Amino acid sequence: MRLGIAGAGIGGLTLALACHQAGLRNITLYERATEPEGLGAGVQLSPNATRVLGALGLGAALKGIAFYPDAVHLRTWRAGYQLAMRPLGQFSELRYGAPYYHVHRGDLHGLLMEEARNRSGITLRTGVVCRGAGEDDEGPWLEVEGERLRHDAVVGCDGVRSVVRQSLFQHSAPRFTGHVAWRGMIPIERLPARLIPPSATVWLGPGRHFVHYYVRRGELVNFVGVVETGRWTEESWSTPGDPAELARDFAGWHPMVRTLIEAADGVYKWALCDHEPLPAWSRGCITLLGDACHPMLPYLAQGAAMAIEDAWVLSRMLDRWEDHPSEGLTEYERYRRPRATRVQRSSREQGEMFHLPEGSPAWWRNFKLSLGSRFLPELAMRQYDWLHGYDCVRGFH
């Protein structure tokens, strides 16, 4: 099978590696960028994602670039009162059979890129632009640099602005949620010693929240702050922002939050847009993966994980249906769409819960979080089993 992949981000590279492991040896990735992603952004890899990367033989390498958090804490925005604690670390690994990691996006992308370049049968073409995709009597094609390149199957892994998706389907425009996300990355040397615990912390406030955690073996602290505002509508997470504006957005917040903001050298901002689930991902021998077919809000930290899950399942379907790839794509979509749609909707609901206004809505949320964490910890943990306990490796050998 000749497999063409538009986009060599985390999803596209994972797909290439999974297909190679399944036995495919004619895989070509087409990527607009010329170098691995180096932008400073954190990625949370929950066990449903790390078990796939482990099955691809990347467990040791992943451990070498990651941070292993011991818990996630939810705190009130001003006083810092701990509402809930969910254990990660060994507790999560024993429960789900795979670790929970925090990684630098550039480190993860570089690792996947290096692995792909070292595999015979994977060709990586960088610095080329895909302009579209389609299928005719001769089969599916990708338009790359003005030329139609033929493959037996084509996968659009080209992100939220996917040209493959635009070529295949008419879809509604994204809806601006009114939420704008700030992000930054801070070397640990710029912060007071032992300021940041070895865990993820989520600060909940009216109409906004703030998250921070270590990446790159604990050498850097990544943060993301989300505010409800109509001041920005650019759906790009690489646009520089004004640190003074970020400081104003979180004025009066806990001193730890303000210290992180003050220590940030450069910050970025992007508008969070909501996308309704697509009614279909595939047409003939062309399909979509990751953000190209199910872009989601970041409140469950599952964007990368869903692309990684997609990649494993699709690779097994392409292997199983090598002589009839359209059937394999149909089966891939049938298995993946319900789960991805559920995660999309759950992410939206999580964001609404994070941003409840002061008064009785926030009080009831805080009460339920505290009650579950302190007196019903097993019940509180069980609500994540469907998400982090999902094992597509076992389900699709």
mmCIF file of C-alpha atoms in Angstrom, residues 19-371:
data_model
loop_
_atom_site.group_PDB
_atom_site.id
_atom_site.type_symbol
_atom_site.label_atom_id
_atom_site.label_comp_id
_atom_site.label_asym_id
_atom_site.label_seq_id
_atom_site.Cartn_x
_atom_site.Cartn_y
_atom_site.Cartn_z
ATOM 1 C CA CYS A 19 1.777 1.886 10.087
ATOM 2 C CA HIS A 20 5.455 0.997 9.738
ATOM 3 C CA GLN A 21 5.208 -1.253 12.794
ATOM 4 C CA ALA A 22 2.137 -2.890 11.239
ATOM 5 C CA GLY A 23 4.173 -3.751 8.135
ATOM 6 C CA LEU A 24 3.555 -0.917 5.662
ATOM 7 C CA ARG A 25 6.726 0.135 3.839
ATOM 8 C CA ASN A 26 5.640 2.828 1.388
ATOM 9 C CA ILE A 27 4.693 5.778 3.584
ATOM 10 C CA THR A 28 5.220 9.408 2.591
ATOM 11 C CA LEU A 29 4.623 12.407 4.850
ATOM 12 C CA TYR A 30 4.265 15.918 3.411
ATOM 13 C CA GLU A 31 4.993 18.756 5.819
ATOM 14 C CA ARG A 32 4.910 22.510 5.303
ATOM 15 C CA ALA A 33 7.547 23.264 7.955
ATOM 16 C CA THR A 34 11.210 22.540 7.372
ATOM 17 C CA GLU A 35 12.189 21.843 10.994
ATOM 18 C CA PRO A 36 10.541 20.055 13.960
ATOM 19 C CA GLU A 37 8.139 22.136 16.020
ATOM 20 C CA GLY A 38 10.193 24.123 18.506
ATOM 21 C CA LEU A 39 7.529 26.369 19.968
ATOM 22 C CA GLY A 40 7.363 26.319 23.738
ATOM 23 C CA ALA A 41 4.111 24.592 24.554
ATOM 24 C CA GLY A 42 3.360 21.860 27.038
ATOM 25 C CA VAL A 43 1.554 18.634 26.235
ATOM 26 C CA GLN A 44 -0.103 16.368 28.771
ATOM 27 C CA LEU A 45 0.153 12.707 27.794
ATOM 28 C CA SER A 46 -2.307 10.641 29.788
ATOM 29 C CA PRO A 47 -2.061 6.818 29.973
ATOM 30 C CA ASN A 48 -4.379 6.307 26.993
ATOM 31 C CA ALA A 49 -1.693 8.033 24.883
ATOM 32 C CA THR A 50 1.522 6.814 26.513
ATOM 33 C CA ARG A 51 0.490 3.160 26.163
ATOM 34 C CA VAL A 52 0.395 3.694 22.384
ATOM 35 C CA LEU A 53 3.823 5.348 22.351
ATOM 36 C CA GLY A 54 5.116 2.533 24.545
ATOM 37 C CA ALA A 55 3.727 -0.055 22.132
ATOM 38 C CA LEU A 56 5.680 1.700 19.372
ATOM 39 C CA GLY A 57 8.899 1.118 21.308
ATOM 40 C CA LEU A 58 9.250 4.733 22.445
ATOM 41 C CA GLY A 59 8.752 4.234 26.179
ATOM 42 C CA ALA A 60 12.382 4.714 27.244
ATOM 43 C CA ALA A 61 12.958 7.675 24.940
ATOM 44 C CA LEU A 62 9.720 9.309 26.090
ATOM 45 C CA LYS A 63 10.672 8.890 29.734
ATOM 46 C CA GLY A 64 13.970 10.630 28.989
ATOM 47 C CA ILE A 65 12.293 13.845 27.804
ATOM 48 C CA ALA A 66 9.261 13.934 30.099
ATOM 49 C CA PHE A 67 8.271 14.994 33.604
ATOM 50 C CA TYR A 68 6.441 12.472 35.800
ATOM 51 C CA PRO A 69 3.878 14.431 37.871
ATOM 52 C CA ASP A 70 2.669 13.032 41.164
ATOM 53 C CA ALA A 71 -0.805 14.625 41.191
ATOM 54 C CA VAL A 72 -3.109 17.304 39.860
ATOM 55 C CA HIS A 73 -4.423 19.891 42.347
ATOM 56 C CA LEU A 74 -7.470 22.136 41.919
ATOM 57 C CA ARG A 75 -7.277 25.380 43.910
ATOM 58 C CA THR A 76 -9.286 28.554 44.369
ATOM 59 C CA TRP A 77 -8.023 31.513 42.397
ATOM 60 C CA ARG A 78 -7.239 33.984 45.184
ATOM 61 C CA ALA A 79 -6.743 32.189 48.488
ATOM 62 C CA GLY A 80 -5.280 29.042 46.971
ATOM 63 C CA TYR A 81 -7.546 26.753 48.983
ATOM 64 C CA GLN A 82 -7.174 23.188 47.723
ATOM 65 C CA LEU A 83 -10.516 21.955 46.449
ATOM 66 C CA ALA A 84 -9.421 18.568 45.185
ATOM 67 C CA MET A 85 -6.401 16.397 44.543
ATOM 68 C CA ARG A 86 -6.236 13.604 42.009
ATOM 69 C CA PRO A 87 -3.178 11.343 42.298
ATOM 70 C CA LEU A 88 -1.073 10.659 39.225
ATOM 71 C CA GLY A 89 2.426 9.179 39.388
ATOM 72 C CA GLN A 90 2.573 5.562 40.508
ATOM 73 C CA PHE A 91 -1.105 5.542 41.505
ATOM 74 C CA SER A 92 -2.200 6.386 37.970
ATOM 75 C CA GLU A 93 0.341 4.050 36.390
ATOM 76 C CA LEU A 94 -0.782 1.101 38.493
ATOM 77 C CA ARG A 95 -4.446 1.852 37.833
ATOM 78 C CA TYR A 96 -4.145 2.243 34.065
ATOM 79 C CA GLY A 97 -0.989 0.316 33.197
ATOM 80 C CA ALA A 98 0.840 3.259 31.608
ATOM 81 C CA PRO A 99 2.424 6.487 32.907
ATOM 82 C CA TYR A 100 1.068 10.021 32.874
ATOM 83 C CA TYR A 101 3.672 12.452 31.498
ATOM 84 C CA HIS A 102 4.094 16.161 30.891
ATOM 85 C CA VAL A 103 6.285 16.945 27.887
ATOM 86 C CA HIS A 104 7.483 19.899 25.857
ATOM 87 C CA ARG A 105 5.739 19.782 22.485
ATOM 88 C CA GLY A 106 8.989 20.427 20.655
ATOM 89 C CA ASP A 107 10.701 17.552 22.486
ATOM 90 C CA LEU A 108 7.912 15.109 21.642
ATOM 91 C CA HIS A 109 7.763 16.234 18.029
ATOM 92 C CA GLY A 110 11.538 15.976 17.680
ATOM 93 C CA LEU A 111 11.508 12.451 19.110
ATOM 94 C CA LEU A 112 8.822 11.306 16.679
ATOM 95 C CA MET A 113 10.551 13.010 13.765
ATOM 96 C CA GLU A 114 13.864 11.325 14.524
ATOM 97 C CA GLU A 115 12.198 7.929 14.785
ATOM 98 C CA ALA A 116 10.417 8.414 11.463
ATOM 99 C CA ARG A 117 13.618 9.446 9.710
ATOM 100 C CA ASN A 118 15.340 6.310 10.981
ATOM 101 C CA ARG A 119 12.699 3.905 9.633
ATOM 102 C CA SER A 120 13.235 2.436 6.196
ATOM 103 C CA GLY A 121 9.998 2.726 4.270
ATOM 104 C CA ILE A 122 9.030 6.157 5.660
ATOM 105 C CA THR A 123 9.797 9.162 3.458
ATOM 106 C CA LEU A 124 9.537 12.609 5.035
ATOM 107 C CA ARG A 125 9.190 15.556 2.646
ATOM 108 C CA THR A 126 9.471 18.859 4.500
ATOM 109 C CA GLY A 127 9.059 22.392 3.213
ATOM 110 C CA VAL A 128 6.264 21.377 0.835
ATOM 111 C CA VAL A 129 2.685 22.629 0.857
ATOM 112 C CA CYS A 130 -0.390 20.452 0.345
ATOM 113 C CA ARG A 131 -3.065 22.411 -1.540
ATOM 114 C CA GLY A 132 -5.811 19.822 -1.624
ATOM 115 C CA ALA A 133 -6.879 16.206 -1.939
ATOM 116 C CA GLY A 134 -9.332 14.200 -3.961
ATOM 117 C CA GLU A 135 -10.136 10.919 -5.639
ATOM 118 C CA ASP A 136 -10.960 10.002 -9.212
ATOM 119 C CA ASP A 137 -10.995 6.878 -11.368
ATOM 120 C CA GLU A 138 -7.264 6.452 -10.874
ATOM 121 C CA GLY A 139 -7.536 6.623 -7.099
ATOM 122 C CA PRO A 140 -6.817 9.173 -4.332
ATOM 123 C CA TRP A 141 -4.311 11.992 -4.706
ATOM 124 C CA LEU A 142 -2.707 14.842 -2.813
ATOM 125 C CA GLU A 143 -1.874 18.079 -4.565
ATOM 126 C CA VAL A 144 1.654 18.991 -3.476
ATOM 127 C CA GLU A 145 3.497 21.943 -4.999
ATOM 128 C CA GLY A 146 1.105 21.965 -7.937
ATOM 129 C CA GLU A 147 1.468 18.254 -8.687
ATOM 130 C CA ARG A 148 -1.083 15.503 -8.066
ATOM 131 C CA LEU A 149 0.692 12.692 -6.246
ATOM 132 C CA ARG A 150 -1.036 9.305 -6.263
ATOM 133 C CA HIS A 151 -1.426 7.022 -3.274
ATOM 134 C CA ASP A 152 -3.612 4.040 -2.393
ATOM 135 C CA ALA A 153 -4.842 5.838 0.738
ATOM 136 C CA VAL A 154 -4.538 9.453 1.905
ATOM 137 C CA VAL A 155 -4.816 10.767 5.468
ATOM 138 C CA GLY A 156 -5.226 14.431 6.369
ATOM 139 C CA CYS A 157 -3.245 15.062 9.557
ATOM 140 C CA ASP A 158 -2.985 18.763 8.788
ATOM 141 C CA GLY A 159 -4.612 20.262 11.850
ATOM 142 C CA VAL A 160 -7.502 22.542 12.628
ATOM 143 C CA ARG A 161 -7.201 24.377 9.288
ATOM 144 C CA SER A 162 -7.009 21.116 7.342
ATOM 145 C CA VAL A 163 -6.953 21.577 3.569
ATOM 146 C CA VAL A 164 -7.769 17.898 3.179
ATOM 147 C CA ARG A 165 -10.962 18.367 5.192
ATOM 148 C CA GLN A 166 -11.850 21.465 3.178
ATOM 149 C CA SER A 167 -11.334 19.499 -0.035
ATOM 150 C CA LEU A 168 -13.666 16.708 1.052
ATOM 151 C CA PHE A 169 -16.467 18.270 3.042
ATOM 152 C CA GLN A 170 -18.487 21.394 3.465
ATOM 153 C CA HIS A 171 -18.399 22.204 7.142
ATOM 154 C CA SER A 172 -19.573 24.990 9.385
ATOM 155 C CA ALA A 173 -17.117 27.687 10.378
ATOM 156 C CA PRO A 174 -15.622 27.480 13.872
ATOM 157 C CA ARG A 175 -17.470 29.385 16.595
ATOM 158 C CA PHE A 176 -15.420 31.713 18.798
ATOM 159 C CA THR A 177 -16.122 30.688 22.399
ATOM 160 C CA GLY A 178 -15.218 34.057 23.872
ATOM 161 C CA HIS A 179 -12.284 32.328 25.605
ATOM 162 C CA VAL A 180 -8.703 33.422 24.931
ATOM 163 C CA ALA A 181 -5.759 31.308 26.089
ATOM 164 C CA TRP A 182 -2.378 32.625 27.154
ATOM 165 C CA ARG A 183 0.674 30.386 27.339
ATOM 166 C CA GLY A 184 4.266 30.722 28.419
ATOM 167 C CA MET A 185 7.352 28.679 29.294
ATOM 168 C CA ILE A 186 9.724 29.562 32.151
ATOM 169 C CA PRO A 187 13.185 28.110 32.917
ATOM 170 C CA ILE A 188 13.177 26.868 36.490
ATOM 171 C CA GLU A 189 16.215 29.069 37.303
ATOM 172 C CA ARG A 190 14.010 32.164 37.038
ATOM 173 C CA LEU A 191 11.697 31.011 39.817
ATOM 174 C CA PRO A 192 12.158 30.834 43.596
ATOM 175 C CA ALA A 193 13.374 27.429 44.756
ATOM 176 C CA ARG A 194 10.587 24.919 45.464
ATOM 177 C CA LEU A 195 7.892 27.401 44.434
ATOM 178 C CA ILE A 196 6.215 24.960 42.038
ATOM 179 C CA PRO A 197 5.217 21.527 43.381
ATOM 180 C CA PRO A 198 5.941 18.384 41.295
ATOM 181 C CA SER A 199 2.342 18.265 40.120
ATOM 182 C CA ALA A 200 -0.095 20.013 37.830
ATOM 183 C CA THR A 201 -2.080 22.818 39.450
ATOM 184 C CA VAL A 202 -5.354 24.245 38.153
ATOM 185 C CA TRP A 203 -6.496 27.564 39.672
ATOM 186 C CA LEU A 204 -10.254 28.124 39.239
ATOM 187 C CA GLY A 205 -11.725 31.610 39.115
ATOM 188 C CA PRO A 206 -14.806 33.414 37.817
ATOM 189 C CA GLY A 207 -14.641 33.495 34.043
ATOM 190 C CA ARG A 208 -11.050 32.251 33.882
ATOM 191 C CA HIS A 209 -8.569 29.642 35.050
ATOM 192 C CA PHE A 210 -4.794 29.120 35.157
ATOM 193 C CA VAL A 211 -2.811 25.863 34.805
ATOM 194 C CA HIS A 212 0.891 25.164 35.314
ATOM 195 C CA TYR A 213 3.152 22.118 35.355
ATOM 196 C CA TYR A 214 6.748 21.042 34.726
ATOM 197 C CA VAL A 215 8.041 19.763 31.387
ATOM 198 C CA ARG A 216 11.441 18.602 30.068
ATOM 199 C CA ARG A 217 12.460 16.589 33.151
ATOM 200 C CA GLY A 218 11.518 19.496 35.402
ATOM 201 C CA GLU A 219 13.763 22.055 33.700
ATOM 202 C CA LEU A 220 10.877 24.253 32.518
ATOM 203 C CA VAL A 221 7.471 25.294 33.846
ATOM 204 C CA ASN A 222 4.676 25.538 31.296
ATOM 205 C CA PHE A 223 1.583 27.626 32.013
ATOM 206 C CA VAL A 224 -1.724 28.276 30.297
ATOM 207 C CA GLY A 225 -4.211 30.910 31.406
ATOM 208 C CA VAL A 226 -7.687 31.114 29.871
ATOM 209 C CA VAL A 227 -9.892 34.207 30.151
ATOM 210 C CA GLU A 228 -13.365 34.986 28.883
ATOM 211 C CA THR A 229 -13.079 38.029 26.654
ATOM 212 C CA GLY A 230 -14.053 39.183 23.195
ATOM 213 C CA ARG A 231 -10.804 41.030 22.608
ATOM 214 C CA TRP A 232 -9.103 38.436 20.400
ATOM 215 C CA THR A 233 -10.294 36.102 17.663
ATOM 216 C CA GLU A 234 -7.073 34.761 16.099
ATOM 217 C CA GLU A 235 -7.172 30.931 16.196
ATOM 218 C CA SER A 236 -3.404 30.464 16.276
ATOM 219 C CA TRP A 237 -1.405 29.371 19.307
ATOM 220 C CA SER A 238 1.858 30.917 18.029
ATOM 221 C CA THR A 239 0.856 34.598 18.068
ATOM 222 C CA PRO A 240 2.918 36.729 20.514
ATOM 223 C CA GLY A 241 0.979 38.534 23.227
ATOM 224 C CA ASP A 242 1.563 41.451 25.595
ATOM 225 C CA PRO A 243 2.820 40.363 29.062
ATOM 226 C CA ALA A 244 1.265 43.474 30.605
ATOM 227 C CA GLU A 245 -2.150 42.470 29.284
ATOM 228 C CA LEU A 246 -1.702 38.965 30.690
ATOM 229 C CA ALA A 247 -0.793 40.456 34.079
ATOM 230 C CA ARG A 248 -3.954 42.592 34.018
ATOM 231 C CA ASP A 249 -6.087 39.556 33.144
ATOM 232 C CA PHE A 250 -4.900 37.807 36.326
ATOM 233 C CA ALA A 251 -4.528 40.790 38.638
ATOM 234 C CA GLY A 252 -5.445 39.926 42.227
ATOM 235 C CA TRP A 253 -4.844 36.205 41.759
ATOM 236 C CA HIS A 254 -2.765 34.058 44.100
ATOM 237 C CA PRO A 255 0.908 35.152 44.479
ATOM 238 C CA MET A 256 2.134 31.921 42.821
ATOM 239 C CA VAL A 257 0.175 32.743 39.666
ATOM 240 C CA ARG A 258 1.454 36.322 39.618
ATOM 241 C CA THR A 259 5.048 35.165 40.173
ATOM 242 C CA LEU A 260 4.834 32.878 37.147
ATOM 243 C CA ILE A 261 3.419 35.635 34.974
ATOM 244 C CA GLU A 262 6.101 38.087 36.059
ATOM 245 C CA ALA A 263 8.865 35.537 35.331
ATOM 246 C CA ALA A 264 7.679 34.816 31.784
ATOM 247 C CA ASP A 265 9.930 36.282 29.112
ATOM 248 C CA GLY A 266 7.613 35.867 26.140
ATOM 249 C CA VAL A 267 3.931 34.934 26.090
ATOM 250 C CA TYR A 268 1.546 33.828 23.357
ATOM 251 C CA LYS A 269 -2.222 33.992 23.017
ATOM 252 C CA TRP A 270 -4.845 32.335 20.890
ATOM 253 C CA ALA A 271 -8.605 32.404 20.548
ATOM 254 C CA LEU A 272 -10.346 29.185 21.495
ATOM 255 C CA CYS A 273 -12.893 28.200 18.877
ATOM 256 C CA ASP A 274 -15.456 25.447 19.199
ATOM 257 C CA HIS A 275 -16.052 23.045 16.337
ATOM 258 C CA GLU A 276 -19.111 20.883 16.031
ATOM 259 C CA PRO A 277 -18.343 17.176 15.440
ATOM 260 C CA LEU A 278 -18.145 16.304 11.756
ATOM 261 C CA PRO A 279 -20.866 13.959 10.467
ATOM 262 C CA ALA A 280 -18.209 12.004 8.531
ATOM 263 C CA TRP A 281 -14.418 11.782 8.445
ATOM 264 C CA SER A 282 -13.830 9.687 5.323
ATOM 265 C CA ARG A 283 -14.668 9.647 1.641
ATOM 266 C CA GLY A 284 -13.493 6.721 -0.428
ATOM 267 C CA CYS A 285 -9.808 6.141 0.281
ATOM 268 C CA ILE A 286 -9.255 9.502 2.018
ATOM 269 C CA THR A 287 -9.756 10.161 5.719
ATOM 270 C CA LEU A 288 -8.828 12.575 8.512
ATOM 271 C CA LEU A 289 -7.024 12.261 11.843
ATOM 272 C CA GLY A 290 -6.617 14.331 14.997
ATOM 273 C CA ASP A 291 -7.452 18.039 14.892
ATOM 274 C CA ALA A 292 -8.313 17.751 11.210
ATOM 275 C CA CYS A 293 -11.502 15.853 12.103
ATOM 276 C CA HIS A 294 -12.155 16.473 15.813
ATOM 277 C CA PRO A 295 -10.494 19.685 17.037
ATOM 278 C CA MET A 296 -11.384 20.176 20.665
ATOM 279 C CA LEU A 297 -11.116 22.684 23.451
ATOM 280 C CA PRO A 298 -8.102 22.069 25.716
ATOM 281 C CA TYR A 299 -9.871 21.639 29.057
ATOM 282 C CA LEU A 300 -9.356 17.857 29.271
ATOM 283 C CA ALA A 301 -5.812 18.054 27.827
ATOM 284 C CA GLN A 302 -6.684 15.387 25.255
ATOM 285 C CA GLY A 303 -5.893 16.920 21.869
ATOM 286 C CA ALA A 304 -2.584 15.110 21.357
ATOM 287 C CA ALA A 305 -3.863 11.956 23.042
ATOM 288 C CA MET A 306 -6.824 11.660 20.671
ATOM 289 C CA ALA A 307 -4.539 12.016 17.632
ATOM 290 C CA ILE A 308 -2.240 9.318 19.028
ATOM 291 C CA GLU A 309 -5.189 6.978 19.633
ATOM 292 C CA ASP A 310 -6.470 7.678 16.113
ATOM 293 C CA ALA A 311 -3.066 6.817 14.674
ATOM 294 C CA TRP A 312 -2.901 3.406 16.311
ATOM 295 C CA VAL A 313 -6.435 2.359 15.334
ATOM 296 C CA LEU A 314 -6.075 3.629 11.759
ATOM 297 C CA SER A 315 -2.759 1.819 11.299
ATOM 298 C CA ARG A 316 -4.348 -1.473 12.306
ATOM 299 C CA MET A 317 -7.322 -0.925 10.023
ATOM 300 C CA LEU A 318 -5.074 -0.115 7.061
ATOM 301 C CA ASP A 319 -3.067 -3.258 7.745
ATOM 302 C CA ARG A 320 -6.193 -5.385 8.087
ATOM 303 C CA TRP A 321 -7.785 -3.959 4.927
ATOM 304 C CA GLU A 322 -4.643 -3.432 2.850
ATOM 305 C CA ASP A 323 -6.299 -4.700 -0.317
ATOM 306 C CA HIS A 324 -9.456 -2.619 0.287
ATOM 307 C CA PRO A 325 -8.344 0.578 2.062
ATOM 308 C CA SER A 326 -11.729 2.274 1.793
ATOM 309 C CA GLU A 327 -13.196 -0.497 3.962
ATOM 310 C CA GLY A 328 -10.445 0.042 6.508
ATOM 311 C CA LEU A 329 -11.156 3.764 6.645
ATOM 312 C CA THR A 330 -14.850 3.078 7.158
ATOM 313 C CA GLU A 331 -14.067 0.782 10.079
ATOM 314 C CA TYR A 332 -11.609 3.310 11.550
ATOM 315 C CA GLU A 333 -14.244 6.020 11.511
ATOM 316 C CA ARG A 334 -16.887 3.691 12.938
ATOM 317 C CA TYR A 335 -14.695 2.901 15.939
ATOM 318 C CA ARG A 336 -13.172 6.330 16.535
ATOM 319 C CA ARG A 337 -15.954 8.852 15.954
ATOM 320 C CA PRO A 338 -18.057 8.023 19.048
ATOM 321 C CA ARG A 339 -15.091 8.311 21.405
ATOM 322 C CA ALA A 340 -13.674 11.465 19.848
ATOM 323 C CA THR A 341 -17.107 13.099 19.893
ATOM 324 C CA ARG A 342 -17.549 12.240 23.566
ATOM 325 C CA VAL A 343 -14.165 13.764 24.420
ATOM 326 C CA GLN A 344 -14.989 16.901 22.415
ATOM 327 C CA ARG A 345 -18.213 17.402 24.352
ATOM 328 C CA SER A 346 -16.670 16.539 27.710
ATOM 329 C CA SER A 347 -13.893 19.070 27.116
ATOM 330 C CA ARG A 348 -16.492 21.753 26.499
ATOM 331 C CA GLU A 349 -18.330 20.833 29.715
ATOM 332 C CA GLN A 350 -15.089 20.872 31.717
ATOM 333 C CA GLY A 351 -14.400 24.428 30.563
ATOM 334 C CA GLU A 352 -17.852 25.526 31.673
ATOM 335 C CA MET A 353 -17.226 23.979 35.089
ATOM 336 C CA PHE A 354 -13.855 25.711 35.438
ATOM 337 C CA HIS A 355 -15.301 29.179 34.813
ATOM 338 C CA LEU A 356 -18.403 29.269 37.009
ATOM 339 C CA PRO A 357 -19.161 32.732 38.435
ATOM 340 C CA GLU A 358 -18.728 33.584 42.099
ATOM 341 C CA GLY A 359 -21.668 32.772 44.329
ATOM 342 C CA SER A 360 -23.776 29.637 44.568
ATOM 343 C CA PRO A 361 -22.665 28.031 41.239
ATOM 344 C CA ALA A 362 -18.986 28.102 42.247
ATOM 345 C CA TRP A 363 -19.835 27.195 45.858
ATOM 346 C CA TRP A 364 -21.660 24.024 44.811
ATOM 347 C CA ARG A 365 -18.857 23.085 42.417
ATOM 348 C CA ASN A 366 -16.253 23.587 45.136
ATOM 349 C CA PHE A 367 -18.321 21.616 47.629
ATOM 350 C CA LYS A 368 -18.706 18.640 45.291
ATOM 351 C CA LEU A 369 -15.030 18.670 44.344
ATOM 352 C CA SER A 370 -13.948 18.773 47.981
ATOM 353 C CA LEU A 371 -16.440 16.125 49.048
#
